[in-house]
PDB file of C-alpha atoms in Angstrom:
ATOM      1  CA  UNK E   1       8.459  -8.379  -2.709  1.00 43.00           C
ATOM      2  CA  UNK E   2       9.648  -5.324  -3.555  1.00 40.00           C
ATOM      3  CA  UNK E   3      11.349  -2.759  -0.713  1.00 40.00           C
ATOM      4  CA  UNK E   4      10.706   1.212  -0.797  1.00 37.00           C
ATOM      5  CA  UNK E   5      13.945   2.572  -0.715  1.00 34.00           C
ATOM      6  CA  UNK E   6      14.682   6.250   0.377  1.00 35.00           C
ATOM      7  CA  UNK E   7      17.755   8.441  -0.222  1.00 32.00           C
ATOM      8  CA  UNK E   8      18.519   8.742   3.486  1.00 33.00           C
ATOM      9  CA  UNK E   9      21.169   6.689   5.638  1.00 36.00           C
ATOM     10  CA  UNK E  10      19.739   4.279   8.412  1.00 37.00           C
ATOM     11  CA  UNK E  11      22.314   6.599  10.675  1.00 33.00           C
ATOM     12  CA  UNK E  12      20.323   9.588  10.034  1.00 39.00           C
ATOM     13  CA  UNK E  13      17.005   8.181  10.211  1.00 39.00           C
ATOM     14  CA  UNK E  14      17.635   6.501  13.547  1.00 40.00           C
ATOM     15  CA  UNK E  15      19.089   9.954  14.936  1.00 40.00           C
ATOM     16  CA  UNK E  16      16.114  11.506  13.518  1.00 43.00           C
ATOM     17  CA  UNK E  17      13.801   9.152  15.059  1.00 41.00           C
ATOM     18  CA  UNK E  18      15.980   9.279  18.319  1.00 41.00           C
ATOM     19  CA  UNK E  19      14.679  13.688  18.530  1.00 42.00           C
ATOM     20  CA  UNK E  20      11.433  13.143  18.308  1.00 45.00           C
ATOM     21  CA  UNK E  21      10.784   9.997  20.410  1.00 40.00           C
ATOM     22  CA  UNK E  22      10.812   9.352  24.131  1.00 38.00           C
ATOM     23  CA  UNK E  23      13.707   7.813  25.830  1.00 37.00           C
ATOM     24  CA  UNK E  24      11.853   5.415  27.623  1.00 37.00           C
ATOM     25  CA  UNK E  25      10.833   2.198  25.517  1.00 47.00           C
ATOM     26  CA  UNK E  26       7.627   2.298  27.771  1.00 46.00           C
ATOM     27  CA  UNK E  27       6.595   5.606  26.033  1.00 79.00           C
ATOM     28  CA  UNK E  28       7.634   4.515  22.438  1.00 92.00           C
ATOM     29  CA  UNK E  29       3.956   3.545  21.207  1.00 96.00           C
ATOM     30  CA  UNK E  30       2.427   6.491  22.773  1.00 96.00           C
ATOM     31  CA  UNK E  31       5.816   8.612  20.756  1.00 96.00           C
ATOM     32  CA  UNK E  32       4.587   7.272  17.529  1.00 97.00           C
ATOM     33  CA  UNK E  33       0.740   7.857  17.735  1.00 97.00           C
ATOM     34  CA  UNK E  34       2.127  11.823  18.494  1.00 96.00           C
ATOM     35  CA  UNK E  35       4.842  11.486  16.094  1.00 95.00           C
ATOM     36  CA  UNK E  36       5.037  14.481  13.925  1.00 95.00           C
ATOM     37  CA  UNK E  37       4.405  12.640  10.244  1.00 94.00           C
ATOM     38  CA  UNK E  38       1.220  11.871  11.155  1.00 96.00           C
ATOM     39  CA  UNK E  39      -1.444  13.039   9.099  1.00 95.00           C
ATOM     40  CA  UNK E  40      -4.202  15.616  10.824  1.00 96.00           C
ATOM     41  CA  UNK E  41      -7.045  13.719   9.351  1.00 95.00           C
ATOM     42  CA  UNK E  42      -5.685  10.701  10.499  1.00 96.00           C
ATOM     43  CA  UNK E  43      -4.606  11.726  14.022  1.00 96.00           C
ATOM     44  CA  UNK E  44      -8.542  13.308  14.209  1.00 94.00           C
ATOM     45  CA  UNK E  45     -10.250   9.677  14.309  1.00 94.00           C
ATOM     46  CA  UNK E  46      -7.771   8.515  16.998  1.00 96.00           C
ATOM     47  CA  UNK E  47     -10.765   8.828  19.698  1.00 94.00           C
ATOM     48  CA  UNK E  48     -13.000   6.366  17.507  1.00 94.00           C
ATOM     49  CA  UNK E  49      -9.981   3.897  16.726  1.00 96.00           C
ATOM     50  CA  UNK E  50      -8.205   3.813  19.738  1.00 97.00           C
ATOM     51  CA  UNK E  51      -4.487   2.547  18.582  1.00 98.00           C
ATOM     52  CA  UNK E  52      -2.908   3.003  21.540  1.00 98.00           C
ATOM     53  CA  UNK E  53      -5.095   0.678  23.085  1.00 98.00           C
ATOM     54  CA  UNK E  54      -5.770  -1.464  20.493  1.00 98.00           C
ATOM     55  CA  UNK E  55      -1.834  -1.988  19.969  1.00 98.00           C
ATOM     56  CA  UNK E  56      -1.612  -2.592  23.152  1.00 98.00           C
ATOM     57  CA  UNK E  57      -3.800  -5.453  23.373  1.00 98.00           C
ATOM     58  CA  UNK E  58      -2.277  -7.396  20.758  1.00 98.00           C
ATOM     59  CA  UNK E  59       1.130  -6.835  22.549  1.00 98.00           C
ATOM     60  CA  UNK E  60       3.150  -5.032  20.012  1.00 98.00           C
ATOM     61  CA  UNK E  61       6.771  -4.597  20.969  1.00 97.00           C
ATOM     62  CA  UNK E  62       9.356  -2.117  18.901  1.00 97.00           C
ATOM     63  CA  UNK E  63      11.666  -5.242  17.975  1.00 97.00           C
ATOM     64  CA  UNK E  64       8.883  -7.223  16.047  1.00 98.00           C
ATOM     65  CA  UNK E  65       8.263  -7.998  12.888  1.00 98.00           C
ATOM     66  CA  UNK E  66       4.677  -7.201  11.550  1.00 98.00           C
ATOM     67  CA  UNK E  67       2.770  -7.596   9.130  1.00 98.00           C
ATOM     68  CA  UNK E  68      -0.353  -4.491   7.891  1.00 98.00           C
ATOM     69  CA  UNK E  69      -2.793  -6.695   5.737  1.00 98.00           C
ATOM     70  CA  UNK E  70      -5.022  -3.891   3.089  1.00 98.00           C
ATOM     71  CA  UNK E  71      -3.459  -0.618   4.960  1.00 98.00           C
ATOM     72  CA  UNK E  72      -5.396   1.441   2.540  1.00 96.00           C
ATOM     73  CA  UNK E  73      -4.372   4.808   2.721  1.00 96.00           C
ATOM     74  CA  UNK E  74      -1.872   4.008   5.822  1.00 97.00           C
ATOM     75  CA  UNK E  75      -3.747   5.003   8.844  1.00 97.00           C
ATOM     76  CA  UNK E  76      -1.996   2.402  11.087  1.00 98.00           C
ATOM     77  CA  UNK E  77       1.118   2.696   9.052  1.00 98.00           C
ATOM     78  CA  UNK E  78       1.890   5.908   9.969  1.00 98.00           C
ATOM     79  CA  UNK E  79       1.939   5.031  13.909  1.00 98.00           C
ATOM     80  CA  UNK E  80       3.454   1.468  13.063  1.00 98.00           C
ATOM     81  CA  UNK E  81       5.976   2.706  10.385  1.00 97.00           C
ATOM     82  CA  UNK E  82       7.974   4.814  13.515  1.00 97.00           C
ATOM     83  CA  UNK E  83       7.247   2.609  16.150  1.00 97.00           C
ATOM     84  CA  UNK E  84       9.098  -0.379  14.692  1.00 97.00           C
ATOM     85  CA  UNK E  85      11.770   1.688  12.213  1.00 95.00           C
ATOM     86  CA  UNK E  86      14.691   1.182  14.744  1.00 94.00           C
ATOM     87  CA  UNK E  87      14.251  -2.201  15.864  1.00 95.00           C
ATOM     88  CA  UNK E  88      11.594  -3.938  13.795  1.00 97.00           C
ATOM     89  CA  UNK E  89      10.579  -4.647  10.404  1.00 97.00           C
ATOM     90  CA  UNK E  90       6.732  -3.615   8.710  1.00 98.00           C
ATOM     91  CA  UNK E  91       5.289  -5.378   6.126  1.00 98.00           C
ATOM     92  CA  UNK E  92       2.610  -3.803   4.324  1.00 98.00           C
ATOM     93  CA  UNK E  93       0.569  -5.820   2.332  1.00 98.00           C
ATOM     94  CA  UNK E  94      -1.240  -3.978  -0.218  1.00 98.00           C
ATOM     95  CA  UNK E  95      -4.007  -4.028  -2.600  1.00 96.00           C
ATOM     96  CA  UNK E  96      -3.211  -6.132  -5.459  1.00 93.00           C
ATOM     97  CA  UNK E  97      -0.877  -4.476  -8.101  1.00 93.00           C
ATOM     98  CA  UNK E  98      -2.423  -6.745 -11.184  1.00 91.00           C
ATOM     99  CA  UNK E  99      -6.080  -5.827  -9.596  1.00 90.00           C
ATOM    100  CA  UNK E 100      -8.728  -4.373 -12.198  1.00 90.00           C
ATOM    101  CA  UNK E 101     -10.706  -2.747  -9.404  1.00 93.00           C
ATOM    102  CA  UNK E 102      -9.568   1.536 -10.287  1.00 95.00           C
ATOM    103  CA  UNK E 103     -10.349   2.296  -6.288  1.00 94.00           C
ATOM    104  CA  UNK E 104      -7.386  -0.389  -5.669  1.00 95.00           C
ATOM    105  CA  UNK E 105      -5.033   0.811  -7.472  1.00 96.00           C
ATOM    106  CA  UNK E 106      -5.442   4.514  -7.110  1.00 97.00           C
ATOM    107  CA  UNK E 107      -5.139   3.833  -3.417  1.00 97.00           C
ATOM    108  CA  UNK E 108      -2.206   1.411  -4.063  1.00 97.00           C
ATOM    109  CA  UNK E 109      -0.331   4.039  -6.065  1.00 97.00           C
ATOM    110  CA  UNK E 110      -1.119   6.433  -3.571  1.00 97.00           C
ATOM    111  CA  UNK E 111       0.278   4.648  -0.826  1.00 97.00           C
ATOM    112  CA  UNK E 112       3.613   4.139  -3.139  1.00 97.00           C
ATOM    113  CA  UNK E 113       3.788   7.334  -2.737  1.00 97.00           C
ATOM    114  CA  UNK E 114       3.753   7.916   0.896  1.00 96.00           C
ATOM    115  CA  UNK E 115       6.267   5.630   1.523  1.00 96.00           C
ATOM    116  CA  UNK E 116       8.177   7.818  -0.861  1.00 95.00           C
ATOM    117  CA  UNK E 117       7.812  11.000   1.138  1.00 91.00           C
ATOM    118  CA  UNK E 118       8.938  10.689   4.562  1.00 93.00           C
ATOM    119  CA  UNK E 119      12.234   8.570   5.763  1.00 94.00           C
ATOM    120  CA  UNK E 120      10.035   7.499   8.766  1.00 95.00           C
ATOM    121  CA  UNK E 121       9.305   4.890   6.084  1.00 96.00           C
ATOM    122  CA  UNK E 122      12.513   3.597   5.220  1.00 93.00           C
ATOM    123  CA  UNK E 123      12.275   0.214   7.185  1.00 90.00           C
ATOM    124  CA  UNK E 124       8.740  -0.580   5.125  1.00 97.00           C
ATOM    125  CA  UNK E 125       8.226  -3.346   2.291  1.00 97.00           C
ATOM    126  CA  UNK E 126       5.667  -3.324   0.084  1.00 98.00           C
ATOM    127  CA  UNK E 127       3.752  -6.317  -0.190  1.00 98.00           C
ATOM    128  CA  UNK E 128       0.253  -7.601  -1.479  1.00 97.00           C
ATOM    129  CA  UNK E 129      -2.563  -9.321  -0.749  1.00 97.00           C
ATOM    130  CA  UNK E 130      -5.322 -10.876  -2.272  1.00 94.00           C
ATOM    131  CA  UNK E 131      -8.144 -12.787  -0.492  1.00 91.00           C
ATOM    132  CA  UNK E 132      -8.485 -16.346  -2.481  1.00 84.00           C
ATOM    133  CA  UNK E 133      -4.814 -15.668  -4.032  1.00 85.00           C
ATOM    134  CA  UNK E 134      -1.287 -17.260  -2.748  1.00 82.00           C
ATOM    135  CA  UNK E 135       0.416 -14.371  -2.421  1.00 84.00           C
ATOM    136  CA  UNK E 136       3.588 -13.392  -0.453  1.00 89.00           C
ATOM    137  CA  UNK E 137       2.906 -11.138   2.636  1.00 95.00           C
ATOM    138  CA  UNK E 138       6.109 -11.675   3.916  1.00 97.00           C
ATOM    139  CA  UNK E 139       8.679 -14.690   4.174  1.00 96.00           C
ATOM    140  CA  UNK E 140       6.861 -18.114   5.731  1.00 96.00           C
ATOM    141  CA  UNK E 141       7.154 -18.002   9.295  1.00 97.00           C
ATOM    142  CA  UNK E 142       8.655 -14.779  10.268  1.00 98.00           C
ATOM    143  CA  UNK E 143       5.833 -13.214  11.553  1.00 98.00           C
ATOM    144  CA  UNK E 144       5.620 -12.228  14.885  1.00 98.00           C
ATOM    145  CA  UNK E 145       2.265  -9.967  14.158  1.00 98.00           C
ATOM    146  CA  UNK E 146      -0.130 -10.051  11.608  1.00 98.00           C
ATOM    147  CA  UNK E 147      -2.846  -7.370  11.864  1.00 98.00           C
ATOM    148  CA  UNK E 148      -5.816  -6.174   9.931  1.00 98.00           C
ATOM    149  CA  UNK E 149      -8.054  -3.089  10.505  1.00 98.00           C
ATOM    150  CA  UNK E 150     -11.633  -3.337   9.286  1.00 97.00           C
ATOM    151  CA  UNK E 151     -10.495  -5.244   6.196  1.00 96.00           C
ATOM    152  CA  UNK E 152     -11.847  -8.983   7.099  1.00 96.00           C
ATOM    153  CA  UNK E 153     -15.684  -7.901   5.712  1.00 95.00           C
ATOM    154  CA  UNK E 154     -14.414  -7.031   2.231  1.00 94.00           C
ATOM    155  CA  UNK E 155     -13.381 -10.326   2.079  1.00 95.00           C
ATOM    156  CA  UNK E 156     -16.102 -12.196   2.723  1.00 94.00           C
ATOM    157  CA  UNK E 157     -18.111 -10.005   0.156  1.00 92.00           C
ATOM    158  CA  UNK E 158     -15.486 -10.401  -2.833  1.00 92.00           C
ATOM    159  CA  UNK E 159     -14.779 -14.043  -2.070  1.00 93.00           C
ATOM    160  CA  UNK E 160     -16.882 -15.902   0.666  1.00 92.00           C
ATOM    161  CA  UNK E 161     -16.223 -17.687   3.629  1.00 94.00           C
ATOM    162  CA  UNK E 162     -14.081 -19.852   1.614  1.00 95.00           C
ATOM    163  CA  UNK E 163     -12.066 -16.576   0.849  1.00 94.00           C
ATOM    164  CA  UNK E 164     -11.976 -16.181   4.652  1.00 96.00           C
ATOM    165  CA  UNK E 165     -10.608 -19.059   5.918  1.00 96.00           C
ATOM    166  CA  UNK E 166      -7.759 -19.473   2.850  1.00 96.00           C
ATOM    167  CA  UNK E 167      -6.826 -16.038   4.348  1.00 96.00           C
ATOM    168  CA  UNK E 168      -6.397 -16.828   7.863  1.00 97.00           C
ATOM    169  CA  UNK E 169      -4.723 -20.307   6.320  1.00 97.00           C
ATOM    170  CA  UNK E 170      -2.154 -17.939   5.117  1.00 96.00           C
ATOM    171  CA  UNK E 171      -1.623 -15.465   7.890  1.00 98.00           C
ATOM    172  CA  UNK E 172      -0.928 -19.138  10.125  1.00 98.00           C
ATOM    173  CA  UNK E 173       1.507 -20.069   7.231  1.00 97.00           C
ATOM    174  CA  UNK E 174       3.285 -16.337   7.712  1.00 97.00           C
ATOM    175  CA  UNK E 175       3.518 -16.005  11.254  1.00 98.00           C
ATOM    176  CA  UNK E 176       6.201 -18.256  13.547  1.00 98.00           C
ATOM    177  CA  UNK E 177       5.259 -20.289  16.301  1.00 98.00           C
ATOM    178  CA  UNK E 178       3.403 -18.500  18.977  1.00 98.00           C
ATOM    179  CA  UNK E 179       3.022 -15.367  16.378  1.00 98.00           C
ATOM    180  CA  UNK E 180      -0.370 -13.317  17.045  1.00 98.00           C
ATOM    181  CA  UNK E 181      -2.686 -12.470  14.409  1.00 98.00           C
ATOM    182  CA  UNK E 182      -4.773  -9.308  15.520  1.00 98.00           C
ATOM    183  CA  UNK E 183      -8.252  -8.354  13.712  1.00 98.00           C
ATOM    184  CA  UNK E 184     -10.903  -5.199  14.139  1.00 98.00           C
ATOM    185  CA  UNK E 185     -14.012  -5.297  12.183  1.00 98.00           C
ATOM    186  CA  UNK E 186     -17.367  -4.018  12.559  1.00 97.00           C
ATOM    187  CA  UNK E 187     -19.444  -6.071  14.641  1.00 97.00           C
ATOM    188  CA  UNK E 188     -23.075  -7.457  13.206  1.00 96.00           C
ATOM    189  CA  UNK E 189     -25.117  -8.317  16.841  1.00 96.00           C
ATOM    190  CA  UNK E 190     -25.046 -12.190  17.292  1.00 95.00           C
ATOM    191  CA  UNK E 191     -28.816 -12.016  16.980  1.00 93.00           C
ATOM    192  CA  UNK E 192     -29.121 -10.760  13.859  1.00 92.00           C
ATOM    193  CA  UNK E 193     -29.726 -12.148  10.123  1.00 88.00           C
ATOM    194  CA  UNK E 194     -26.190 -13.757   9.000  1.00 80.00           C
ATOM    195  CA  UNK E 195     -27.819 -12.498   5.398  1.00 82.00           C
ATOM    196  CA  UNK E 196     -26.441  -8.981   6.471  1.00 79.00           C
ATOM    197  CA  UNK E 197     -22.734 -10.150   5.857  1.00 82.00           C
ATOM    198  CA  UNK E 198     -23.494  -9.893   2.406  1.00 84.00           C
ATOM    199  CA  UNK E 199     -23.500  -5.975   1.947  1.00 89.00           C
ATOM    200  CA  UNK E 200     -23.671  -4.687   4.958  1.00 95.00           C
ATOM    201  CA  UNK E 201     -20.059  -4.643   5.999  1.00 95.00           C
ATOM    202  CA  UNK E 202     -20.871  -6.243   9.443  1.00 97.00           C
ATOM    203  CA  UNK E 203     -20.180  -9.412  10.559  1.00 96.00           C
ATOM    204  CA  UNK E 204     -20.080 -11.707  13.334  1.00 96.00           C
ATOM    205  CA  UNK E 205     -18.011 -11.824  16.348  1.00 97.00           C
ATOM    206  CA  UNK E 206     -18.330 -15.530  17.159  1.00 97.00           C
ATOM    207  CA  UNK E 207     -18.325 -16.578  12.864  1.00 97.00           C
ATOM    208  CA  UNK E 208     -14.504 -14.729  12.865  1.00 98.00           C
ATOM    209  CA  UNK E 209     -13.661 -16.466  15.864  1.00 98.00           C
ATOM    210  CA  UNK E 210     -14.984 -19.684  14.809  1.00 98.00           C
ATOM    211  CA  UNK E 211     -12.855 -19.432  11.102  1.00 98.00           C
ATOM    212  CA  UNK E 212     -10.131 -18.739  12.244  1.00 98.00           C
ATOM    213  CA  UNK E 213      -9.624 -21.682  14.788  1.00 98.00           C
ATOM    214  CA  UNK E 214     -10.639 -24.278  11.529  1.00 98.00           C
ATOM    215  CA  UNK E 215      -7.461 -22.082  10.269  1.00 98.00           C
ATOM    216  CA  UNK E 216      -4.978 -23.413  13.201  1.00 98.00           C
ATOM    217  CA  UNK E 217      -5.572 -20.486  15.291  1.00 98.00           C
ATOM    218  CA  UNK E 218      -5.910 -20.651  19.091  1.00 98.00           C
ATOM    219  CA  UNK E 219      -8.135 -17.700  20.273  1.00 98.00           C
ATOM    220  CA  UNK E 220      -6.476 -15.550  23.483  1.00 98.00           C
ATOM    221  CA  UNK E 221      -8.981 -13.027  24.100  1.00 98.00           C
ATOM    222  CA  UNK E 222     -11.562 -10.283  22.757  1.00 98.00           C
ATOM    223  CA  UNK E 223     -11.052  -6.302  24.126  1.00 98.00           C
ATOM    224  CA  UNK E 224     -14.065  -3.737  23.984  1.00 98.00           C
ATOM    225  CA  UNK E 225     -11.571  -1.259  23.198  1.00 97.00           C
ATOM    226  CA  UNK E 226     -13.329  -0.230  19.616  1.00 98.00           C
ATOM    227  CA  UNK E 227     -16.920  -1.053  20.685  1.00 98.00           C
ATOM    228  CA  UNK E 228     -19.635   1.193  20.222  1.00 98.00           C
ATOM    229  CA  UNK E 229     -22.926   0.593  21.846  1.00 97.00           C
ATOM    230  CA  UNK E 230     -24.693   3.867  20.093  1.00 97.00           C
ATOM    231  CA  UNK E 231     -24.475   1.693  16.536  1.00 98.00           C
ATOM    232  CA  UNK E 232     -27.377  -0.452  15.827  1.00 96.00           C
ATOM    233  CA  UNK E 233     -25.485  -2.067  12.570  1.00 96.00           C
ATOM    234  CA  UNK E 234     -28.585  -1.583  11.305  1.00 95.00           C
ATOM    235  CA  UNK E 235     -28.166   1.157   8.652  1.00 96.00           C
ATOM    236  CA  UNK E 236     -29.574   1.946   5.548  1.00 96.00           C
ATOM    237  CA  UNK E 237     -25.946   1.831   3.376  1.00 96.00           C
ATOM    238  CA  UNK E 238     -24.452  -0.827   5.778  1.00 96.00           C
ATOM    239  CA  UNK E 239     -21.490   0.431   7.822  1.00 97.00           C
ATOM    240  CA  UNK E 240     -20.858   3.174   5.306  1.00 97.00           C
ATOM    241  CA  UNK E 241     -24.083   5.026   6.435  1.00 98.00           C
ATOM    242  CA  UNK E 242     -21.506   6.094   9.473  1.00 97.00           C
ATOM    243  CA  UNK E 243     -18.653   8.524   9.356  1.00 95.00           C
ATOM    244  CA  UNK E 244     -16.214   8.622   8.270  1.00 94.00           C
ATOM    245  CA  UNK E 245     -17.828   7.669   4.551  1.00 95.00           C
ATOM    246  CA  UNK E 246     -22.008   9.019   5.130  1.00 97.00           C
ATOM    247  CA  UNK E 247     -22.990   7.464   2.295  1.00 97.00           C
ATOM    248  CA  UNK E 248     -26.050   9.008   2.511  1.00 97.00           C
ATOM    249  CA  UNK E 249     -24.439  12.776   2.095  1.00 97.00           C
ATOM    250  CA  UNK E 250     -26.219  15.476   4.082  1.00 97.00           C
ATOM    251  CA  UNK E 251     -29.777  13.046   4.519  1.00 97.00           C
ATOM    252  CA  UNK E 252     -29.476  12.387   8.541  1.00 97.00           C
ATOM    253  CA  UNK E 253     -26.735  13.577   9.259  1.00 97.00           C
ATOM    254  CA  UNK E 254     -26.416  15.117  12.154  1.00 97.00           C
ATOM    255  CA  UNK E 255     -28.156  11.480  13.210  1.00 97.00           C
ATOM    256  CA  UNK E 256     -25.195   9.450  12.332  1.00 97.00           C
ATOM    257  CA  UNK E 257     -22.661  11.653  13.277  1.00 96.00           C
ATOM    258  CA  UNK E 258     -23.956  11.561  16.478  1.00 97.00           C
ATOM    259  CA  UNK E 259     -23.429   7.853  16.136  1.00 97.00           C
ATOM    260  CA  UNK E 260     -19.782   7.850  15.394  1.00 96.00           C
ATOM    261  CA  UNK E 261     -17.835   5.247  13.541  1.00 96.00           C
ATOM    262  CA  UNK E 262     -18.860   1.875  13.803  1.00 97.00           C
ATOM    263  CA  UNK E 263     -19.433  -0.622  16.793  1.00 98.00           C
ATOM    264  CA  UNK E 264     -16.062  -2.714  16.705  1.00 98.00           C
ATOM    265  CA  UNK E 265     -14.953  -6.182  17.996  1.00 98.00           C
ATOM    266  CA  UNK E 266     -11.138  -6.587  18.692  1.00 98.00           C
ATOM    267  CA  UNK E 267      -9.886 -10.204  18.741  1.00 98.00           C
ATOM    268  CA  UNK E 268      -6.597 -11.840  19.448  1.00 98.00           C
ATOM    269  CA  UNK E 269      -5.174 -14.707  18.305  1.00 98.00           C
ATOM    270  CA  UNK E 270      -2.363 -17.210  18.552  1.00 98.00           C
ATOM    271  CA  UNK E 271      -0.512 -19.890  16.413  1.00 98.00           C
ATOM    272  CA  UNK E 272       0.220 -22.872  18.848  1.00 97.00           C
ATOM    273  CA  UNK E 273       4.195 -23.181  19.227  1.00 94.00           C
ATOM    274  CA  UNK E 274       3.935 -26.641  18.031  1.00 89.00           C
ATOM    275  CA  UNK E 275       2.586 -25.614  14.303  1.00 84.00           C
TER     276      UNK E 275
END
């Protein structure tokens, strides 16, 4: 695993963290979705993606250590990054660095990169992850979070339900005893075609649920938090018919935008303290 070291003392970056945040620990999530390194772009989508909320519900707390599975171009990691840099420890668990996809590693060495430019990311490892690999997300059992963000359906289209379940297999094999694993995807409606997992970039609430207890997992609860009842998951391009991608370019839309991002399910799980 390899750790992204910055030039600045742990002194200075807790008394820089210490300026911009809240006394109160009861205001520290809500200090690092306003924190100042945030990206504008980013901090935009906030009223589709809720992470507040969402954090929230899977019971975060500033002395944890967590693990980001596929943070892509570090959405959540910019709110996670400050929120556990004094107390905690973030693991970020990256696209794969021997991958021959070009997307994955242009957004792989672009994430390098932002860990390099701000010492709000000076308590981050860089990890990786690979659906159907062994890989190490962090050290076996020291989990106390594992969370993905609209990651699980890329999965399931490179490498099956198979690919699924060896996943959540690991995440149970990373977390301790009574560690949570917290997922968001886009929801496909119970009643439709299970063919639409394929390449649609939906899938079902109840199928997630349903893996991940063959996986070890006890399920705690699902939160409307992300839901969107406008989306139809119905879409000519899948779930990238929707913003923020619109596949589609300038055909419909005004339709889709009016849409929003994607109808979301938000699910919580737990590993039993006796695994």
């Amino acid at each position: 695993m390899k750790k992204i070291i910055t030039s600045v003392s742990a002194i200075a970056l807790a008394s820089a963290l210490s300026a911009c945040s809240p006394a109160p620990e009861a205001d520290s999530l809500q200090a690092a979705v306003d924190h100042e390194s945030r990206t504008d772009k980013y901090q935009a989508r906030d009223e589709f993606r809720h992470p507040k909320e969402t954090l929230e519900f899977f019971e975060l707390e500033p002395n944890m250590t967590v693990v980001e599975i596929w943070p892509s171009g570090g959405w959540y990691t910019e709110i996670l990054a400050p929120y556990l840099a004094d107390e905690g420890q973030l693991y970020t668990a990256h696209f794969p660095e021997n991958s021959d996809s070009d997307y994955y590693q242009r957004s792989l060495e672009n994430f390098k990169e932002k860990l390099t430019t701000n010492p709000i990311y000076g308590n981050v490892e860089l990890t990786e992850f690979s659906p159907g690999e062994d890989t190490d997300l962090a050290p076996p059992r020291s989990a106390d979070r594992i969370l993905t963000f609209r990651n699980l359906h890329n999965w399931y289209m490179q490498e099956g339900e198979d690919g699924v379940l060896q996943a959540f297999r690991h995440f149970h094999q990373t977390l301790k005893p009574n560690g949570m694993l917290g997922i968001v995807d886009h929801r496909l409606p119970e009643s439709a075609d299970a063919e639409a997992f394929k390449d649609s970039g939906y899938v079902k609430e109840s199928w997630v649920i349903d893996l991940a207890e063959q996986a070890g997992f006890e399920f705690v609860a699902s939160a409307e938090i992300n839901a969107n009842p406008k989306d139809t998951a119905d879409h000519p391009k899948g779930v990238w018919t929707l913003p923020p991608t619109l596949t589609l370019g300038d055909e419909d839309k005004e339709k889709y935008e009016a849409i929003g991002e994607s109808d979301r399910f938000t699910l919580k799980f737990r590993k039993p303290v006796t695994d």
